[in-house]
PDB file of C-alpha atoms in Angstrom:
ATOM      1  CA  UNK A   1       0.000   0.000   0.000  1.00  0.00           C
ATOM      2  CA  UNK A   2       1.508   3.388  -1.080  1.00  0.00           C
ATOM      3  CA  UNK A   3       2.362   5.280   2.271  1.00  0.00           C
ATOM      4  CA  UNK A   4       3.601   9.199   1.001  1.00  0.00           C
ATOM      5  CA  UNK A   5       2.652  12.167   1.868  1.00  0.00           C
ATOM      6  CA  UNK A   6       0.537  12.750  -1.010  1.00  0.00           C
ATOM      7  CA  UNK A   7      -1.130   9.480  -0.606  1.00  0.00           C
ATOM      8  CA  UNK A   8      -2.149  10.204   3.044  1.00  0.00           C
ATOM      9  CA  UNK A   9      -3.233  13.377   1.796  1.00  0.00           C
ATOM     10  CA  UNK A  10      -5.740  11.640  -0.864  1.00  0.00           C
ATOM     11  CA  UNK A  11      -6.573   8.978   1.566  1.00  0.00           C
ATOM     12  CA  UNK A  12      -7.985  11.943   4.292  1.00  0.00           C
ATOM     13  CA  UNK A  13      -9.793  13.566   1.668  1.00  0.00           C
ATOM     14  CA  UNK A  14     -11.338  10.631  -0.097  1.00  0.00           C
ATOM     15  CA  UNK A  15     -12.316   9.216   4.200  1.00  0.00           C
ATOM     16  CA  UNK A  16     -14.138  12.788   4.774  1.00  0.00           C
ATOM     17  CA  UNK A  17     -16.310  12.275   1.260  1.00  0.00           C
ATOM     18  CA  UNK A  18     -17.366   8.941   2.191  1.00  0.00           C
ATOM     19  CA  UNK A  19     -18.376  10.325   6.146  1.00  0.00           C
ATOM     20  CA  UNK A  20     -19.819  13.172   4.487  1.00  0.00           C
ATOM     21  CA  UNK A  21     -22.064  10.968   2.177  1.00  0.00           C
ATOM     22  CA  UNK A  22     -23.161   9.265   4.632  1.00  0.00           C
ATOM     23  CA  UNK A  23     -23.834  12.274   6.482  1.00  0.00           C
ATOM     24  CA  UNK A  24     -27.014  12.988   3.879  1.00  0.00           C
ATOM     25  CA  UNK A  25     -24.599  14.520   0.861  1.00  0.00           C
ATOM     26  CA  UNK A  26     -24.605  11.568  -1.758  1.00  0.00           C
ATOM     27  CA  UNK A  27     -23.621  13.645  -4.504  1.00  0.00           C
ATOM     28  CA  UNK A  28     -19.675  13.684  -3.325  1.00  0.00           C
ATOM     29  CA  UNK A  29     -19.258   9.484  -2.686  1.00  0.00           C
ATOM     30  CA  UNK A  30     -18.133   9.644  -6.154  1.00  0.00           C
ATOM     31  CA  UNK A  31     -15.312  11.425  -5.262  1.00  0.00           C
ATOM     32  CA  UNK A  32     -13.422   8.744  -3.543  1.00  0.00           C
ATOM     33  CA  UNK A  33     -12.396   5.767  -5.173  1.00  0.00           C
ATOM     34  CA  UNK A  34     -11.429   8.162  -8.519  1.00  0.00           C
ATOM     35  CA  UNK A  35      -8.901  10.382  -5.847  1.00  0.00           C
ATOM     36  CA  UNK A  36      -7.191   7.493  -4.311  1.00  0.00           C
ATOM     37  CA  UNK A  37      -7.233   5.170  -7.750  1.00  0.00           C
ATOM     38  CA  UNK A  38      -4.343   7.688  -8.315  1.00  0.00           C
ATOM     39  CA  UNK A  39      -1.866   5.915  -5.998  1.00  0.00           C
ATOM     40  CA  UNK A  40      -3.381   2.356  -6.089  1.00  0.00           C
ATOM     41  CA  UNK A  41      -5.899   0.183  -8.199  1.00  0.00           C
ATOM     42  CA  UNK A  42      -9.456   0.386  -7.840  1.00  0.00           C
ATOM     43  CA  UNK A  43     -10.211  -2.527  -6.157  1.00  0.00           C
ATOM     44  CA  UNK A  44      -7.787  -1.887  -3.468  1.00  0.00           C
ATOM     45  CA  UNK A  45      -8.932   1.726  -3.021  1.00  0.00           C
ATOM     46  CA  UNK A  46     -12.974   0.604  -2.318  1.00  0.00           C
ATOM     47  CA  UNK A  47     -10.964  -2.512  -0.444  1.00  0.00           C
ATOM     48  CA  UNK A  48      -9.102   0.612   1.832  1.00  0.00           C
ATOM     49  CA  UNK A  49     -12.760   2.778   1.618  1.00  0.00           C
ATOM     50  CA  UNK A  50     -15.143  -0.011   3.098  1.00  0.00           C
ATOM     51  CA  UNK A  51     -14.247  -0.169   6.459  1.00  0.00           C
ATOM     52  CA  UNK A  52     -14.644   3.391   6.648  1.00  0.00           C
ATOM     53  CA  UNK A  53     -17.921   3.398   4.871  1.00  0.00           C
ATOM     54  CA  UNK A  54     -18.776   0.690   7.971  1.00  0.00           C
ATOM     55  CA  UNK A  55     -17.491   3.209  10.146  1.00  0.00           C
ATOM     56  CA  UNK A  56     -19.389   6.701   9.052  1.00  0.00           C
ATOM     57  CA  UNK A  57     -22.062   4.059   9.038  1.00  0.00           C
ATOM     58  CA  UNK A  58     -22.443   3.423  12.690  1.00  0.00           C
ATOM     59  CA  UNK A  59     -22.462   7.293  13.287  1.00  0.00           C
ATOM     60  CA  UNK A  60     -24.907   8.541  10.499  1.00  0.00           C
ATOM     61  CA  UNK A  61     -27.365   5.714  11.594  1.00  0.00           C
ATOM     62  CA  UNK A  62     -27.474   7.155  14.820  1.00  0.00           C
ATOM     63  CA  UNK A  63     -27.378  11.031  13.373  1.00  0.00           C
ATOM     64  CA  UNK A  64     -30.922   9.642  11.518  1.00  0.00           C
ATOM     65  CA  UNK A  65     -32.798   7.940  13.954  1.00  0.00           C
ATOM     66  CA  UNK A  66     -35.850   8.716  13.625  1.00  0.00           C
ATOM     67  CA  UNK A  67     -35.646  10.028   9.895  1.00  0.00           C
ATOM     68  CA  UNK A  68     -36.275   7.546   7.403  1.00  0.00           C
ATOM     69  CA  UNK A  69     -39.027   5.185   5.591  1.00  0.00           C
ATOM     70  CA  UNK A  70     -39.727   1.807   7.448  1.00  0.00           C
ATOM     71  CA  UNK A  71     -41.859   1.112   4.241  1.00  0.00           C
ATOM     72  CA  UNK A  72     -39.030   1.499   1.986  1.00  0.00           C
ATOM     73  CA  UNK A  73     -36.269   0.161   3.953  1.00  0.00           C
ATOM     74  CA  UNK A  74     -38.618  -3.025   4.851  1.00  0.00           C
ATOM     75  CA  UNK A  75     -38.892  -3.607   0.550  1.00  0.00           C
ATOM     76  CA  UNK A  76     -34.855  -2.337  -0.138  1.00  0.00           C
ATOM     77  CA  UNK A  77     -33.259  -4.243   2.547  1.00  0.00           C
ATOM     78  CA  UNK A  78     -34.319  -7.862   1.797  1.00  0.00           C
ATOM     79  CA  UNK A  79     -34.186  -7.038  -1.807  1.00  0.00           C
ATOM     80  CA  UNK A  80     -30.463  -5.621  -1.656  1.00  0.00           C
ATOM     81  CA  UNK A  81     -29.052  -8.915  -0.223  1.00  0.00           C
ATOM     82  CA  UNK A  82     -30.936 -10.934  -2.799  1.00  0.00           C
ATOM     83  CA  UNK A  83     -28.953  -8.526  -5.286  1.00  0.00           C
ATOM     84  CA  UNK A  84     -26.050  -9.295  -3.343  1.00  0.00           C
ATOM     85  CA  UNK A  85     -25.624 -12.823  -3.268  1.00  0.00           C
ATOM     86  CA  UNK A  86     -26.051 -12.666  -7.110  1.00  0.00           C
ATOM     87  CA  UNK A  87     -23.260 -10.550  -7.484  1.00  0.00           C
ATOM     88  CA  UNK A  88     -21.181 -12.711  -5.343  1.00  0.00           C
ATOM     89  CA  UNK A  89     -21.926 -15.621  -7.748  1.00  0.00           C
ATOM     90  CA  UNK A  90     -21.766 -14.030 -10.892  1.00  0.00           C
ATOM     91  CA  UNK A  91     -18.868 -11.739 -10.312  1.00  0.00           C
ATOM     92  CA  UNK A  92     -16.310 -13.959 -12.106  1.00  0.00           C
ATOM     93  CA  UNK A  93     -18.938 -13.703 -15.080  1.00  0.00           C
ATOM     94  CA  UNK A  94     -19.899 -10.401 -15.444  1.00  0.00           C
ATOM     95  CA  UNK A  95     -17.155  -7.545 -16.611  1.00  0.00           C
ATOM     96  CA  UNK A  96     -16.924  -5.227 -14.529  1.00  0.00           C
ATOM     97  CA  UNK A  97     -17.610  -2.232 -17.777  1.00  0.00           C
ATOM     98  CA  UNK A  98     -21.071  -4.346 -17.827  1.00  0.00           C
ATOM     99  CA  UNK A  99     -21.560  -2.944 -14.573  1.00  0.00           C
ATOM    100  CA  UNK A 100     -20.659   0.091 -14.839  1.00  0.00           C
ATOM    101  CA  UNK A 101     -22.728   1.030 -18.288  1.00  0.00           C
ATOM    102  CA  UNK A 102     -25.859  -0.886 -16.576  1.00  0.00           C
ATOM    103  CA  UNK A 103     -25.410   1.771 -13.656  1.00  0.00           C
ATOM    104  CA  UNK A 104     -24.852   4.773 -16.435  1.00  0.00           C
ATOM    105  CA  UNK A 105     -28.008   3.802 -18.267  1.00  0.00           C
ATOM    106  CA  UNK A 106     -30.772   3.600 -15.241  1.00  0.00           C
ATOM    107  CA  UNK A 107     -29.191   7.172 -14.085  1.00  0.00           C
ATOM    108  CA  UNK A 108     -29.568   8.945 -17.750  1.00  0.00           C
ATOM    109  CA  UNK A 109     -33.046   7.032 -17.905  1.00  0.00           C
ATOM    110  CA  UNK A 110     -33.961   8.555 -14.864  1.00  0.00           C
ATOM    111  CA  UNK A 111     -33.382  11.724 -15.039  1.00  0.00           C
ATOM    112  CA  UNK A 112     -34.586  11.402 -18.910  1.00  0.00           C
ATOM    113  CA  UNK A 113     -37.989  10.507 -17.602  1.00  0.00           C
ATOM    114  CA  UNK A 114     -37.936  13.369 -14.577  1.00  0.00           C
ATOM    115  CA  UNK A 115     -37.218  15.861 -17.358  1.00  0.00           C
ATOM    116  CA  UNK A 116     -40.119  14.334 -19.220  1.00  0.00           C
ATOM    117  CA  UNK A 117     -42.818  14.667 -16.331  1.00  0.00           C
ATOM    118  CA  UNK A 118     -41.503  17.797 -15.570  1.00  0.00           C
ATOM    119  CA  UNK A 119     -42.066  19.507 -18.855  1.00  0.00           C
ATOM    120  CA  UNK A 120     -45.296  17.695 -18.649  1.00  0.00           C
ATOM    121  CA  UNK A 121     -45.998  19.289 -15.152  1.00  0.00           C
ATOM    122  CA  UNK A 122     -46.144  15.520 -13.718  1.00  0.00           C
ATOM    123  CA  UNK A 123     -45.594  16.335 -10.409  1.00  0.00           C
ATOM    124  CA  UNK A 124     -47.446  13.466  -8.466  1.00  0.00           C
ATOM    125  CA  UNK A 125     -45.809  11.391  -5.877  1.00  0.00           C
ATOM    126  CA  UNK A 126     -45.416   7.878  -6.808  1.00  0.00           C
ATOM    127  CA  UNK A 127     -45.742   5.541  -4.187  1.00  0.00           C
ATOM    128  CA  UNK A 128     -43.568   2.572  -2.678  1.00  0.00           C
ATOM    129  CA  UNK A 129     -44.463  -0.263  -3.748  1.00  0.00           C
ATOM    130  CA  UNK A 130     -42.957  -4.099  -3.732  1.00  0.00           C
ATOM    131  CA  UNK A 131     -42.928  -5.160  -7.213  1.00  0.00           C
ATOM    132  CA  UNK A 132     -40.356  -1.969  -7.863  1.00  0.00           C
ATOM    133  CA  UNK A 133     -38.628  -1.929  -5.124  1.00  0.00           C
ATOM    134  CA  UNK A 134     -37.809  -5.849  -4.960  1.00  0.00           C
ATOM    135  CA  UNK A 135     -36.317  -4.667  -8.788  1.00  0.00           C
ATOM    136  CA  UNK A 136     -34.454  -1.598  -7.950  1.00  0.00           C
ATOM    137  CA  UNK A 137     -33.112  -2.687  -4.223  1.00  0.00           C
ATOM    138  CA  UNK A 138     -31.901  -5.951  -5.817  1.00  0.00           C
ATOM    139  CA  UNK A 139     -30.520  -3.886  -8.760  1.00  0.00           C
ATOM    140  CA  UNK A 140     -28.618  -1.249  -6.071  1.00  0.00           C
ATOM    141  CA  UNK A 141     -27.556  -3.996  -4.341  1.00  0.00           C
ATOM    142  CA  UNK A 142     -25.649  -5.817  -7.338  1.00  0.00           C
ATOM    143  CA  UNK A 143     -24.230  -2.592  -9.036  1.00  0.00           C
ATOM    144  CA  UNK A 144     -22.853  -1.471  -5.064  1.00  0.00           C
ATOM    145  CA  UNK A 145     -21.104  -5.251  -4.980  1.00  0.00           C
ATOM    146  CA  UNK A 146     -19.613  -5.041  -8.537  1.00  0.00           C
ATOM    147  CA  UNK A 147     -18.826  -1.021  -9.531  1.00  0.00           C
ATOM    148  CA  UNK A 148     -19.591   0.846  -5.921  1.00  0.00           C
ATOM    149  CA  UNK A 149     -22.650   2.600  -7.431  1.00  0.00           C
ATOM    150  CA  UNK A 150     -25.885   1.306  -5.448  1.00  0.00           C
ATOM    151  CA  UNK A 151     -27.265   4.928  -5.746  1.00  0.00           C
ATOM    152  CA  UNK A 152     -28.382   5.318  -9.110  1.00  0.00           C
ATOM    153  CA  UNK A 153     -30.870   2.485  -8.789  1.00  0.00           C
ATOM    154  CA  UNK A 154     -31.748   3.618  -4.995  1.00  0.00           C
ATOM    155  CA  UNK A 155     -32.388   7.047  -6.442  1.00  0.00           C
ATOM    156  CA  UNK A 156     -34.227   6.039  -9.260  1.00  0.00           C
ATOM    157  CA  UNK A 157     -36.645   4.253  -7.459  1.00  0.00           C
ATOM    158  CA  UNK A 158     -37.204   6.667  -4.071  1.00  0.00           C
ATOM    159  CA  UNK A 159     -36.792  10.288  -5.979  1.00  0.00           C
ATOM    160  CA  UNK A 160     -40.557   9.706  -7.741  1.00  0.00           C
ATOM    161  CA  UNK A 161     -41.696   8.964  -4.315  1.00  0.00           C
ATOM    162  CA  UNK A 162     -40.882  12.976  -3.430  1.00  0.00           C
ATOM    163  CA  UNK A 163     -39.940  11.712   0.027  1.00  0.00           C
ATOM    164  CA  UNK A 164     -38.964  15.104   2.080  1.00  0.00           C
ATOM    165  CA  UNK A 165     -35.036  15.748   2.176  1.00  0.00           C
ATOM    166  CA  UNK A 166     -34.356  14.014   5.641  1.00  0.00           C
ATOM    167  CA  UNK A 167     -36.412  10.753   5.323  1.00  0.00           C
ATOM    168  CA  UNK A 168     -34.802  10.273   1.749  1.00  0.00           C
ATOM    169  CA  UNK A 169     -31.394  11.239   3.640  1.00  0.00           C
ATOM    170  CA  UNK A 170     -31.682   8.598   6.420  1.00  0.00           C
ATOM    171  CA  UNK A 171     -33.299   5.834   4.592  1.00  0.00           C
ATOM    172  CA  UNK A 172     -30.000   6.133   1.346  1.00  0.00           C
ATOM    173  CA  UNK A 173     -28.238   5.872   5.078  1.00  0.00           C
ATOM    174  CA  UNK A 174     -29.220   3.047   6.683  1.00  0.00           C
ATOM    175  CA  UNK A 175     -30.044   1.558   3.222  1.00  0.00           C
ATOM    176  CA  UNK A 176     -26.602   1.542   2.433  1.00  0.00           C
ATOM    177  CA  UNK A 177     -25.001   0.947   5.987  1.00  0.00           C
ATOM    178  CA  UNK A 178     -26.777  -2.860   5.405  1.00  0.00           C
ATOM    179  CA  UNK A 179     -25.032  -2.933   2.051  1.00  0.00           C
ATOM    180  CA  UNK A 180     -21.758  -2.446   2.965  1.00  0.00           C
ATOM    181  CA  UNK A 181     -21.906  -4.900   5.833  1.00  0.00           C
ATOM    182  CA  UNK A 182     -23.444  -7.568   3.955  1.00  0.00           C
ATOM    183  CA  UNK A 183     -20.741  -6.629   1.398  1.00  0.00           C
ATOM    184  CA  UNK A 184     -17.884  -6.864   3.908  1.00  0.00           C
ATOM    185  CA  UNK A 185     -17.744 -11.049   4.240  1.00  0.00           C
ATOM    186  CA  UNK A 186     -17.326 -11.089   0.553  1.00  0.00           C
ATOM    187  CA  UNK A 187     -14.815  -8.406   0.222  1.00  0.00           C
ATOM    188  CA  UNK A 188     -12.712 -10.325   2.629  1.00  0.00           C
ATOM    189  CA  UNK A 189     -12.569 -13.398   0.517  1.00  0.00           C
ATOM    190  CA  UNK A 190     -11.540 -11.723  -1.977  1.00  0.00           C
ATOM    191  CA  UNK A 191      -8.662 -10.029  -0.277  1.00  0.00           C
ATOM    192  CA  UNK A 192     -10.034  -6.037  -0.879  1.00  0.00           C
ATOM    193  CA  UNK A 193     -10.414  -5.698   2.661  1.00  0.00           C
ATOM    194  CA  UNK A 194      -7.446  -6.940   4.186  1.00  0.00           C
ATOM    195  CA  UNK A 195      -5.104  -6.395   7.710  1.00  0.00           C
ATOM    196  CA  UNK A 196      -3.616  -4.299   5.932  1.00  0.00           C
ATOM    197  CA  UNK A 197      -6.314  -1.929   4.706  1.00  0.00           C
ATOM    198  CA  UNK A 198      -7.615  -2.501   8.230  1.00  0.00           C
ATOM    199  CA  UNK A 199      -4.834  -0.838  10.069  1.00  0.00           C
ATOM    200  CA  UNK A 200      -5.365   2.760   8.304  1.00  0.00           C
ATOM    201  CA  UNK A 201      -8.668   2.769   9.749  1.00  0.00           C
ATOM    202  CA  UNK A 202      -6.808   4.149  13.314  1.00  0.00           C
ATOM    203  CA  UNK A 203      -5.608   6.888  11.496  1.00  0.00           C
ATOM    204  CA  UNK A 204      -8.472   7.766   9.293  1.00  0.00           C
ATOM    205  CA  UNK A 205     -11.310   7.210  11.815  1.00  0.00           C
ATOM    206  CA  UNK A 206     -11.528  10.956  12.655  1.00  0.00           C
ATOM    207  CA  UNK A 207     -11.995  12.287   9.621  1.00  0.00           C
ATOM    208  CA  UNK A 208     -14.540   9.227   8.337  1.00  0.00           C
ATOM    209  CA  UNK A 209     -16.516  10.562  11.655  1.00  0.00           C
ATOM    210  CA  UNK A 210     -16.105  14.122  11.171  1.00  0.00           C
ATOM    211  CA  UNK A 211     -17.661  13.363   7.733  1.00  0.00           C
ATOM    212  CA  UNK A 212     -20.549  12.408   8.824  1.00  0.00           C
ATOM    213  CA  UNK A 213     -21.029  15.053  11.177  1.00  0.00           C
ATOM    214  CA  UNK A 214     -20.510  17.346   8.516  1.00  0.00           C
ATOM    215  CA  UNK A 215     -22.585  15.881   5.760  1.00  0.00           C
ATOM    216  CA  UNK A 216     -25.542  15.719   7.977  1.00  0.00           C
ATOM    217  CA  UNK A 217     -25.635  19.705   9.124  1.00  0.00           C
ATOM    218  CA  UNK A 218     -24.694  20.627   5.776  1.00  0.00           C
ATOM    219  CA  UNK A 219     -27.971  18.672   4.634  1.00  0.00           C
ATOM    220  CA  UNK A 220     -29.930  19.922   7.405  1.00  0.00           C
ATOM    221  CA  UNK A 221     -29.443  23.436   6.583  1.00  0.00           C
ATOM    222  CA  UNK A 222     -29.536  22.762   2.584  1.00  0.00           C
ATOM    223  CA  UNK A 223     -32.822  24.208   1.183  1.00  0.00           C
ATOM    224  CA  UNK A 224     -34.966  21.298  -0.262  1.00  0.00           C
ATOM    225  CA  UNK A 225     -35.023  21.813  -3.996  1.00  0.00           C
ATOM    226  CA  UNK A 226     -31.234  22.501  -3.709  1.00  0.00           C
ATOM    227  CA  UNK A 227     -30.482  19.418  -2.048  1.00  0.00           C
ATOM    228  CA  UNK A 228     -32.220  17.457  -4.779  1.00  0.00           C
ATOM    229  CA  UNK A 229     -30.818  19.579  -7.426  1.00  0.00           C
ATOM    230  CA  UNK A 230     -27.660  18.319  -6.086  1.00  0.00           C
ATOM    231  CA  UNK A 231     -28.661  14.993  -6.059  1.00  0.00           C
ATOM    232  CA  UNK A 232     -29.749  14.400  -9.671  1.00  0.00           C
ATOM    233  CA  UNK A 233     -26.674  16.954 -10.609  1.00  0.00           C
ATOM    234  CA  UNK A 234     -24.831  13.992  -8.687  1.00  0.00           C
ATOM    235  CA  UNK A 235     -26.386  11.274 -10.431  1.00  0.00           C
ATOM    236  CA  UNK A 236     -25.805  12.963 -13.984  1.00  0.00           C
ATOM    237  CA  UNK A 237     -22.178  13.398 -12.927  1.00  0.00           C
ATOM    238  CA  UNK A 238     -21.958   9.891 -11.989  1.00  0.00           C
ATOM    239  CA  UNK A 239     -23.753   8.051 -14.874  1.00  0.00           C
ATOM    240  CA  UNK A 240     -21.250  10.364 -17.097  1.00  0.00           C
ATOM    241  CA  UNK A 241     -18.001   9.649 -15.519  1.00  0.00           C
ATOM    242  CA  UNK A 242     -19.420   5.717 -15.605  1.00  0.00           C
ATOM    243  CA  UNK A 243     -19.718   5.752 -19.214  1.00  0.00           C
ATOM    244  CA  UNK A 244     -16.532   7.702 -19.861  1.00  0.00           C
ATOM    245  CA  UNK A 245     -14.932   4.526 -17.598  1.00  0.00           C
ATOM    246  CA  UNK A 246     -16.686   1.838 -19.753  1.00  0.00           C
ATOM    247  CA  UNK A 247     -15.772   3.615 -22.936  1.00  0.00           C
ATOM    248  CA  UNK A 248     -11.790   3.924 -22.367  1.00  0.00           C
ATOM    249  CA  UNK A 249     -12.120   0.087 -21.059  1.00  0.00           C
ATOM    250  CA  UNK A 250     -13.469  -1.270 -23.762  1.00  0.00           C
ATOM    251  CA  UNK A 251     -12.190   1.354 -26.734  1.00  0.00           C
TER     252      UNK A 251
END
C-alpha cells in the first residue's frame, strides 16, 4: 500500500467524502475511489474505503434515527441482499464495464424521464411499492457489490416517491449501511479488505466521523429543492463519468 505524503493526503480527503455521504450529501461518494485510484488500483482503493464506509455508518445511523421510511427500507433491505448474493456468484462472469454502463443507463433514464414529467408538469408522488422496489433494491444492491454505485438504482426508485429531504437522507443511510456490511464477508474473501487496509482505519477514523457530522448539518441546513438539485446533478455526474470509464475500457 503506497504510504507518502501525497497518498495520506488523498486517503484523508477521499475518508471525509465517504463520512460526508453518509452524512445525507450523496452527490460527493463519487469522489473517492477516482482520488485514491491515483496511488493504487481500484479494487484496493474501495478494499481501503469499506471499512470506513462501515465506520461513518455506525455514526450517520445514529445522526438519523428517527428520519427515514420503514416502508421502503422493509422492501430495499431484503431485496439488496438478494442482489447481493447474485453478485457474489456471478462476479467472475460479469465484466466489470457491464456494470458500470448498466449503472450509467438507469441514471440517464432517470433523469430522462424526470425531465419528461416535468415539462409535462407531472408532479405526483409515486408511491412505494414491492414489485419496484424488490427490482431496484436488488438492482442497487448488485451494481454497489460489482462497480460501488448502489445509488443510481436507490435514487431512481425513491426520488418519484418525493420523500422530504431528511427521510430520503436517512433511509440512502441506513439503506446503504446494510449494504456495505453484507458486502464486507465477501470483500474479505476476496482479499479487498485486508489487515492491511484494516490498520489505516486508526488513522483515518476521525476524519470518516467528522464526515458524517458534517454531511448531515450541511444537509440539514440545505434548502430542499437545492439538495435534490444536487442529487440528480450527482447522479448525472456519476452516470457520465461511468460511461466515460466503460468507454476507455473497452475502446
Amino acid at each position: 500500500m503506497e504510504s507518502s505524503a501525497a497518498f495520506w493526503i488523498a486517503a484523508g480527503l477521499a475518508t471525509w467524502f465517504v463520512g460526508a455521504s453518509k452524512g445525507g450529501l450523496p452527490m460527493i461518494a463519487m469522489l473517492g475511489v477516482p482520488i485514491l485510484s491515483v496511488f493504487t488500483t481500484p479494487a484496493a482503493a474501495a478494499g481501503l474505503l469499506l471499512p470506513m464506509y462501515i465506520l461513518a455508518d455506525l455514526y450517520a445511523v445514529w445522526l438519523f434515527r428517527g428520519q427515514y421510511s420503514a416502508r421502503n427500507l422493509a422492501i430495499l433491505i431484503p431485496a439488496s441482499a438478494l442482489g447481493i448474493g447474485a453478485a457474489f456468484f456471478f462476479v467472475s462472469r460479469v465484466p466489470p464495464e457491464a456494470g458500470k454502463l448498466l449503472v450509467a443507463l438507469i441514471g440517464l433514464g432517470y433523469l430522462a424521464d424526470a425531465l419528461r414529467k416535468r415539462l409535462a408538469r407531472d408532479f405526483r408522488p409515486r408511491a412505494a411499492d414491492v414489485p419496484r422496489g424488490l427490482f431496484w433494491g436488488a438492482l442497487a444492491g448488485f451494481t454497489s457489490y460489482i462497480s460501488h454505485a448502489g445509488g443510481p438504482p436507490f435514487q431512481a426508485y425513491t426520488l418519484p416517491q418525493k420523500l422530504p429531504k431528511m427521510t430520503f437522507a436517512g433511509t440512502s443511510t441506513i439503506l446503504f449501511a446494510c449494504v456495505n456490511w453484507m458486502k464486507l464477508p465477501p470483500y474479505i474473501l476476496a482479499g479487498q479488505v485486508s489487515w492491511d487496509s484494516l490498520a489505516q482505519i486508526v488513522w483515518l477514523a476521525p476524519l470518516a466521523l467528522f464526515g458524517a457530522w458534517s454531511g448531515y448539518r450541511i444537509t440539514r441546513i440545505l434548502p430542499e429543492r437545492l439538495f435534490f438539485a444536487f442529487v440528480n446533478l450527482a447522479l448525472l455526474l456519476l452516470s457520465l463519468k461511468l460511461l466515460q470509464e466503460v468507454a476507455v475500457a473497452w475502446l
